[in-house]
């Protein structure tokens, strides 16, 4: 039971950090925008939802490795990631270029 509680606490932690980043930092939502950020070297962290297709996920991870960018695999699906961002639509992936007041980049 302990790992499940820890996982939920971790998810809540990333949600609060993400909300603060959305308010005060710089970010881009969506696959094409994330790829552009990775190619230009602006992205510091990318967050990928759990139900992203495997080919797209591996492509994002490969670009992140080339750009020396951190990758976080979000525990929830794209609907939950969109809700965590405060949006009313689904978000498959997002890139953070400036964390703002949040310490999301310090992980």
Coordinates of C-alpha atoms in Angstrom, one line a residue:
X1 CA 0.0 0.0 0.0
X2 CA 2.8 2.4 0.6
X3 CA 4.0 2.7 -3.0
X4 CA 0.5 3.6 -4.2
X5 CA 0.2 6.4 -1.6
X6 CA 3.6 7.7 -2.5
X7 CA 2.7 7.7 -6.2
X8 CA -0.4 9.7 -5.5
X9 CA 1.5 12.2 -3.3
X10 CA 4.1 12.5 -6.1
X11 CA 1.4 13.2 -8.7
X12 CA -0.1 15.9 -6.4
X13 CA 3.4 17.4 -6.1
X14 CA 3.9 17.6 -9.8
X15 CA 0.4 19.0 -10.2
X16 CA 1.1 21.9 -7.8
X17 CA 4.5 22.6 -9.4
X18 CA 2.9 22.5 -12.8
X19 CA 0.1 24.9 -11.8
X20 CA 2.7 27.4 -10.5
X21 CA 4.7 27.1 -13.7
X22 CA 1.6 27.7 -15.8
X23 CA 0.9 30.9 -13.8
X24 CA 4.5 32.4 -13.7
X25 CA 6.7 30.5 -16.2
X26 CA 7.0 29.9 -19.9
X27 CA 5.7 26.7 -21.4
X28 CA 4.3 25.3 -24.7
X29 CA 1.6 22.8 -25.1
X30 CA 1.4 20.2 -27.9
X31 CA 3.6 17.8 -29.8
X32 CA 4.6 20.2 -32.7
X33 CA 5.5 23.0 -30.3
X34 CA 7.5 20.7 -28.0
X35 CA 9.5 19.4 -31.0
X36 CA 10.2 23.0 -32.1
X37 CA 11.4 23.9 -28.6
X38 CA 13.6 20.8 -28.4
X39 CA 15.2 21.5 -31.8
X40 CA 15.9 25.1 -31.0
X41 CA 17.2 24.1 -27.5
X42 CA 14.8 26.2 -25.5
X43 CA 13.1 23.4 -23.6
X44 CA 14.5 22.6 -20.2
X45 CA 11.9 19.9 -19.3
X46 CA 9.3 18.0 -21.2
X47 CA 6.3 16.3 -19.6
X48 CA 4.7 13.4 -21.5
X49 CA 1.3 11.9 -20.5
X50 CA 0.9 8.2 -19.9
X51 CA -1.3 7.4 -22.9
X52 CA 0.9 9.0 -25.5
X53 CA 1.5 6.6 -28.4
X54 CA 4.8 4.7 -28.0
X55 CA 6.3 5.9 -31.3
X56 CA 5.6 9.5 -30.4
X57 CA 6.9 9.0 -26.9
X58 CA 10.2 7.5 -28.1
X59 CA 10.6 10.2 -30.6
X60 CA 10.2 12.9 -27.9
X61 CA 12.6 11.1 -25.7
X62 CA 15.2 10.8 -28.5
X63 CA 15.0 14.6 -29.2
X64 CA 15.2 15.3 -25.5
X65 CA 18.3 13.2 -25.2
X66 CA 19.9 15.1 -28.1
X67 CA 18.9 18.4 -26.6
X68 CA 20.1 17.3 -23.1
X69 CA 16.7 18.0 -21.7
X70 CA 14.9 16.3 -18.8
X71 CA 11.9 14.1 -19.4
X72 CA 9.1 13.5 -16.9
X73 CA 6.5 10.8 -17.6
X74 CA 3.2 12.0 -16.1
X75 CA 1.3 9.3 -14.3
X76 CA -2.1 10.3 -15.6
X77 CA -3.5 10.4 -19.1
X78 CA -3.8 13.4 -21.4
X79 CA -7.1 14.5 -20.0
X80 CA -5.6 14.6 -16.5
X81 CA -2.5 16.5 -17.7
X82 CA -4.8 19.1 -19.4
X83 CA -6.7 19.5 -16.2
X84 CA -3.4 19.9 -14.2
X85 CA -2.4 22.6 -16.6
X86 CA -5.8 24.4 -16.0
X87 CA -7.0 23.8 -19.6
X88 CA -10.3 22.4 -20.7
X89 CA -8.7 20.3 -23.4
X90 CA -6.4 17.3 -23.6
X91 CA -2.6 17.8 -23.4
X92 CA -0.4 15.0 -24.6
X93 CA 2.9 16.7 -23.9
X94 CA 4.3 20.1 -22.9
X95 CA 7.6 21.7 -22.7
X96 CA 8.8 24.1 -19.9
X97 CA 11.4 26.7 -20.9
X98 CA 11.2 28.8 -17.8
X99 CA 10.0 27.5 -14.5
X100 CA 9.0 30.9 -13.1
X101 CA 8.4 30.8 -9.3
X102 CA 8.1 27.0 -9.4
X103 CA 11.0 24.6 -8.6
X104 CA 9.8 22.2 -11.3
X105 CA 13.2 22.3 -13.1
X106 CA 15.1 21.4 -9.9
X107 CA 14.0 17.8 -9.9

